PDB file of C-alpha atoms in Angstrom:
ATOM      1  CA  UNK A   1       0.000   0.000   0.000  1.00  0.00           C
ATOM      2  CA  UNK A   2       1.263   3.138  -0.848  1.00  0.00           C
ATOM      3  CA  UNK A   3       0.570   6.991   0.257  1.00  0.00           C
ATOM      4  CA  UNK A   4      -0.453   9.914  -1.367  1.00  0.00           C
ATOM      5  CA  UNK A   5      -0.418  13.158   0.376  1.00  0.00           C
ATOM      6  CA  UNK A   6      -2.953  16.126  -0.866  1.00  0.00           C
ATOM      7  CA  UNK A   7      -3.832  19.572   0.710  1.00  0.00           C
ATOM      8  CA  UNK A   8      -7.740  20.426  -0.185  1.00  0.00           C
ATOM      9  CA  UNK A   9      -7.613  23.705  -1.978  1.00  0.00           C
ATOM     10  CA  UNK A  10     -10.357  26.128  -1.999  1.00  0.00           C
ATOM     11  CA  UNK A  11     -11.418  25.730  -5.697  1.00  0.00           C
ATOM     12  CA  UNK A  12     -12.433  22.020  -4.549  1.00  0.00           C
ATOM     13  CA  UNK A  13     -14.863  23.321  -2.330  1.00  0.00           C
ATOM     14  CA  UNK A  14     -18.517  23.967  -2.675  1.00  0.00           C
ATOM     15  CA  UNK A  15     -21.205  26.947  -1.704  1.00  0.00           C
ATOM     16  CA  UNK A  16     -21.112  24.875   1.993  1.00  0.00           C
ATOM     17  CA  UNK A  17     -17.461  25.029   2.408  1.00  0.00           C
ATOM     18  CA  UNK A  18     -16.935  21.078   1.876  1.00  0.00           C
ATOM     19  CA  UNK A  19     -15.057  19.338  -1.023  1.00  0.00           C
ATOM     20  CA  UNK A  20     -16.932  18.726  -4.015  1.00  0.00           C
ATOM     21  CA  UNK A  21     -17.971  14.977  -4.310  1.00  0.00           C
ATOM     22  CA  UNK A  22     -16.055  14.598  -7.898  1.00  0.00           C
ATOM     23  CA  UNK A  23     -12.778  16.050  -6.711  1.00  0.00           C
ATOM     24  CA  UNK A  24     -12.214  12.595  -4.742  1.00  0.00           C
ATOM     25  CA  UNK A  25     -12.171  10.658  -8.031  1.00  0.00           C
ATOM     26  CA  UNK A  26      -9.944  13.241  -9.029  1.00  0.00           C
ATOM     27  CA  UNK A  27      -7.532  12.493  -5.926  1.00  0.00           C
ATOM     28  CA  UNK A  28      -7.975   8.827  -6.613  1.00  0.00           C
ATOM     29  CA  UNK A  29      -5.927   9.975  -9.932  1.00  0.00           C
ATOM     30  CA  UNK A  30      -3.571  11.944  -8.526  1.00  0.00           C
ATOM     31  CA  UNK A  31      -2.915   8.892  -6.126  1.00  0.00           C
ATOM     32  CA  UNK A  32      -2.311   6.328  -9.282  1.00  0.00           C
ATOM     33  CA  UNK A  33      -0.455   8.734 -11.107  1.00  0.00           C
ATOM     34  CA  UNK A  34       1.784   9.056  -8.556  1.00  0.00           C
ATOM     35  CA  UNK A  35       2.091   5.182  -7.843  1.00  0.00           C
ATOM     36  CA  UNK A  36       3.210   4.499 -10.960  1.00  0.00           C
ATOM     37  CA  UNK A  37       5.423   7.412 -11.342  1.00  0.00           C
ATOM     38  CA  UNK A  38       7.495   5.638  -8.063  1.00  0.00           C
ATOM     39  CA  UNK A  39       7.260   2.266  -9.406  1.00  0.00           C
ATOM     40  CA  UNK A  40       9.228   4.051 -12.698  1.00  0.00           C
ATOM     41  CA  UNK A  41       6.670   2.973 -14.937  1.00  0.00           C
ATOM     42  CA  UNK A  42       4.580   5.861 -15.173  1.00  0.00           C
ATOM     43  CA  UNK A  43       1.663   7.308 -17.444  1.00  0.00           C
ATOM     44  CA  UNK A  44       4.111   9.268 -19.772  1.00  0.00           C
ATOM     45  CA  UNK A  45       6.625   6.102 -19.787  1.00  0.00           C
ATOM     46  CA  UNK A  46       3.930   3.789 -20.560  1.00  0.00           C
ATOM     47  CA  UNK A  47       1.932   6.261 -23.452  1.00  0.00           C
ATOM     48  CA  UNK A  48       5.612   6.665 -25.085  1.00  0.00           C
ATOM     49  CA  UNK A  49       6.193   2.865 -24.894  1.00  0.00           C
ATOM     50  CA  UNK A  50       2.590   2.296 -27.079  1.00  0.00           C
ATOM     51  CA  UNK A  51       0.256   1.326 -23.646  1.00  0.00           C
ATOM     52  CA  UNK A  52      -2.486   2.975 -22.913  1.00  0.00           C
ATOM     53  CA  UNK A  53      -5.037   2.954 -19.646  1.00  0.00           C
ATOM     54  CA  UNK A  54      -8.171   3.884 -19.725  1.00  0.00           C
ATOM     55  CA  UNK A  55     -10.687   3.780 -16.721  1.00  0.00           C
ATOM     56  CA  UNK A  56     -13.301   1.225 -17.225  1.00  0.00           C
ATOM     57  CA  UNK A  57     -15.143   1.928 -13.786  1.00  0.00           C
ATOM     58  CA  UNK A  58     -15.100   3.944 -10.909  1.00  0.00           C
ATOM     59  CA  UNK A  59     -16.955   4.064  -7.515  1.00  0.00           C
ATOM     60  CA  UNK A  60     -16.819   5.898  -4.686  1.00  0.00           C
ATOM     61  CA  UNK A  61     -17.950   5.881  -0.633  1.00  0.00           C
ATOM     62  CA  UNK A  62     -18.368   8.994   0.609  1.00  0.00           C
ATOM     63  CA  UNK A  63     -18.274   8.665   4.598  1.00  0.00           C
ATOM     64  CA  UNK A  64     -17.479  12.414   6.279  1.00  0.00           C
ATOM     65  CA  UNK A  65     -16.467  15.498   4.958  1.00  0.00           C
ATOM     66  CA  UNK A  66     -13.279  17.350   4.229  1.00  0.00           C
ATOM     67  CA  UNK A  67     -12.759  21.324   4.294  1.00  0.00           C
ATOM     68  CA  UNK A  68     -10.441  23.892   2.813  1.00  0.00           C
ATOM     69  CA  UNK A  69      -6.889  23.205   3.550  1.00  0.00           C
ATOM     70  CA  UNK A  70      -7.273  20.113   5.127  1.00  0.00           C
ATOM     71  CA  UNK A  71      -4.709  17.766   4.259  1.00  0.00           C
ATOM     72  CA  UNK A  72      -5.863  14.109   3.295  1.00  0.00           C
ATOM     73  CA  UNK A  73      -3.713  11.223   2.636  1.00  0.00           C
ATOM     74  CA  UNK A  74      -4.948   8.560   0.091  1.00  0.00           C
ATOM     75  CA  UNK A  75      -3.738   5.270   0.580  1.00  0.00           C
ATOM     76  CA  UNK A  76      -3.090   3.415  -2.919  1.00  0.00           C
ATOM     77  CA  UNK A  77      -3.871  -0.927  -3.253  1.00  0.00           C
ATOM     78  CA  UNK A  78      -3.856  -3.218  -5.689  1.00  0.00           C
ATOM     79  CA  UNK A  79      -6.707  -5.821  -5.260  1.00  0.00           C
ATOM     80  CA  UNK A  80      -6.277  -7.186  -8.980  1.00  0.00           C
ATOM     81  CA  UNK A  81      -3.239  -7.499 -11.520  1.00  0.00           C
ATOM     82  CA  UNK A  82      -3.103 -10.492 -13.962  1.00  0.00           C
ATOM     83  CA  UNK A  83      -1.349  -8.436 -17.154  1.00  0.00           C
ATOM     84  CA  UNK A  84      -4.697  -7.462 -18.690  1.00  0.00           C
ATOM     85  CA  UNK A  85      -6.940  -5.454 -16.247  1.00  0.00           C
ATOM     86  CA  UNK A  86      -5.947  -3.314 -13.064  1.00  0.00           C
ATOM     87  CA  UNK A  87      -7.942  -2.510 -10.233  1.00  0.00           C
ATOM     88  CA  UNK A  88      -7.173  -0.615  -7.329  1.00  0.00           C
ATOM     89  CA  UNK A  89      -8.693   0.745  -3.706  1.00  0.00           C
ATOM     90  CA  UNK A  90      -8.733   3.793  -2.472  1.00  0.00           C
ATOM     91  CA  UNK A  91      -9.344   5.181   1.113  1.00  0.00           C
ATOM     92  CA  UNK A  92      -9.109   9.160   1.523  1.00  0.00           C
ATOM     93  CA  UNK A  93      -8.156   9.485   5.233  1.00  0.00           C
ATOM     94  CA  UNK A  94      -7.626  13.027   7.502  1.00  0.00           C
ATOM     95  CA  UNK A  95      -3.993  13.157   7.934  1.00  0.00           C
ATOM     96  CA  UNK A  96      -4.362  14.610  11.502  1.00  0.00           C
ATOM     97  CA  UNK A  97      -7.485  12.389  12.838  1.00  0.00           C
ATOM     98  CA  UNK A  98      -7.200   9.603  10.356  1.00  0.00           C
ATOM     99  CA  UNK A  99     -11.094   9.437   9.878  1.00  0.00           C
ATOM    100  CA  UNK A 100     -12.200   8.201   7.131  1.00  0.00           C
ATOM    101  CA  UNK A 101     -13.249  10.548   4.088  1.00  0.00           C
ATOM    102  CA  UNK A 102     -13.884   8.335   1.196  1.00  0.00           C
ATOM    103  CA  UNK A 103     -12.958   4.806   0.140  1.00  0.00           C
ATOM    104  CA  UNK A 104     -13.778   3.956  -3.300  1.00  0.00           C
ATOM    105  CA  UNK A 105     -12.084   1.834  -6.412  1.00  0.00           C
ATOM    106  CA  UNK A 106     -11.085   1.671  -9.861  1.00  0.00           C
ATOM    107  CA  UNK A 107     -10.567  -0.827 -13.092  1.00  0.00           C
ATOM    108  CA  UNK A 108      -8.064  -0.406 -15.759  1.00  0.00           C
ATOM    109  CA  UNK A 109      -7.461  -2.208 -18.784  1.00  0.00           C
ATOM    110  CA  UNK A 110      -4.751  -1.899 -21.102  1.00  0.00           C
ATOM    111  CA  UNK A 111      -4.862  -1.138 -24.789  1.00  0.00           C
ATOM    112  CA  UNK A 112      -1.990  -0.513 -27.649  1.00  0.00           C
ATOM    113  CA  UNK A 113      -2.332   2.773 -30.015  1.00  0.00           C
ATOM    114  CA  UNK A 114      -5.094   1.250 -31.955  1.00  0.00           C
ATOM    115  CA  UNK A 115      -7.241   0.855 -28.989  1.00  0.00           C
ATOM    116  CA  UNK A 116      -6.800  -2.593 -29.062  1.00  0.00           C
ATOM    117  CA  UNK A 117      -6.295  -4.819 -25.959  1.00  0.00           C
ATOM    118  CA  UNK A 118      -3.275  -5.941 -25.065  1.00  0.00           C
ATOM    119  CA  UNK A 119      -1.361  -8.066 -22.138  1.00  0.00           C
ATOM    120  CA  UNK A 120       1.465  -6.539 -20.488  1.00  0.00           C
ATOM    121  CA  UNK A 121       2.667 -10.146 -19.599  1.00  0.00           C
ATOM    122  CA  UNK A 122       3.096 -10.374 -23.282  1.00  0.00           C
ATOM    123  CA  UNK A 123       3.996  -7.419 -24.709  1.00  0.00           C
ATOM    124  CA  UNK A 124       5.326  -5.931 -22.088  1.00  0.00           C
ATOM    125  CA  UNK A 125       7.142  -7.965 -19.607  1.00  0.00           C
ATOM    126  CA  UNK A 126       8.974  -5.070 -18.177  1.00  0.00           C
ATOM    127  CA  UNK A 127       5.701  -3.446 -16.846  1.00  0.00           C
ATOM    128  CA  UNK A 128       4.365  -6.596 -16.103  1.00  0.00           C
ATOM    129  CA  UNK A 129       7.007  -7.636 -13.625  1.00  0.00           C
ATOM    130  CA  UNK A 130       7.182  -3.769 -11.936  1.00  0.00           C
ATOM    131  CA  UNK A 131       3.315  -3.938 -11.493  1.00  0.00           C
ATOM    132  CA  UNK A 132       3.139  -8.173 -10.709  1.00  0.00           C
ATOM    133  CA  UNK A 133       5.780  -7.461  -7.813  1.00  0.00           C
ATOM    134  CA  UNK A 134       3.379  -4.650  -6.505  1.00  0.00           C
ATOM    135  CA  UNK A 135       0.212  -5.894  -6.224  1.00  0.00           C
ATOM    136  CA  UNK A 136       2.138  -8.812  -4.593  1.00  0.00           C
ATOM    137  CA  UNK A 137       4.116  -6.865  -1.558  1.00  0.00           C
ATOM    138  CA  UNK A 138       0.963  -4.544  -1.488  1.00  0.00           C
TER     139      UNK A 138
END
C-alpha cells in the first residue's frame, strides 16, 4: 500500500465550504499517477512505450467530509493485476485524525495505439514484472 499526500484547496470546495464529491475521483488519480510514477513505470513512460489505460469503472464511498486546507492522505492498493486489467482501492483518510473521508475503487485495462487490448505479460514484460511485484508486496 502506498501513500499519497494532498492539501484540499479552496477551488475544490462547494457553496457549503466542503469538497466537491467529484474532486475525490480526481484524488484517486492523482494517487495512481503518482504510484506508478514511483514504481518508474509511469503514465508518460507507458503512453511513449505504445500502452495505454483507460478507466473502465469507478466508484466511490463517501463517509465524512473534508474542508479547505485540510490535508488528506490517500492510501493506494492493488486488489487485482493479472497483465490485462488493473484494479485498485482507495481510502481518503484526515492526515491529523485519520477518519475516514472516502474509500472507493477503480478498473483499468490496457490497450496498444489502436485501442486494441493488449497483455502486459506479453507485450510488455517489463511493466508486467514492476506492477506483478506490486500488487504482490501490497
Amino acid at each position: 500500500m502506498k501513500v499519497y499526500e494532498h492539501r484540499v484547496q479552496y477551488y475544490e470546495t462547494d457553496q457549503m465550504g466542503i469538497v466537491h464529491h467529484s474532486n475525490y475521483i480526481r484524488w484517486f488519480e492523482e494517487a495512481r499517477v503518482d504510484l506508478l510514477g514511483k514504481l518508474g513505470i509511469g503514465y508518460k513512460t507507458m503512453e511513449e512505450s505504445g500502452i495505454l489505460s483507460p478507466v473502465l469503472e469507478v466508484h466511490a464511498i463517501y463517509k465524512t467530509m473534508a474542508h479547505f486546507d485540510d490535508i488528506v492522505q490517500v492510501e493506494i492498493k492493488v486488489e487485482k493485476y493479472n497483465g490485462i486489467v488493473l484494479e485498485l482501492s482507495y481510502e481518503v483518510k484526515d492526515k491529523e485524525t485519520g477518519e475516514v473521508r472516502c474509500c472507493g475503487n477503480t478498473k483499468h485495462c490496457f490497450l496498444n495505439r489502436e485501442g486494441r487490448p493488449l497483455s502486459l505479460k506479453k507485450s510488455y514484460p517489463e511493466f508486467d514484472k514492476v506492477l506483478y511485484k506490486f500488487s504482490q508486496t501490497a
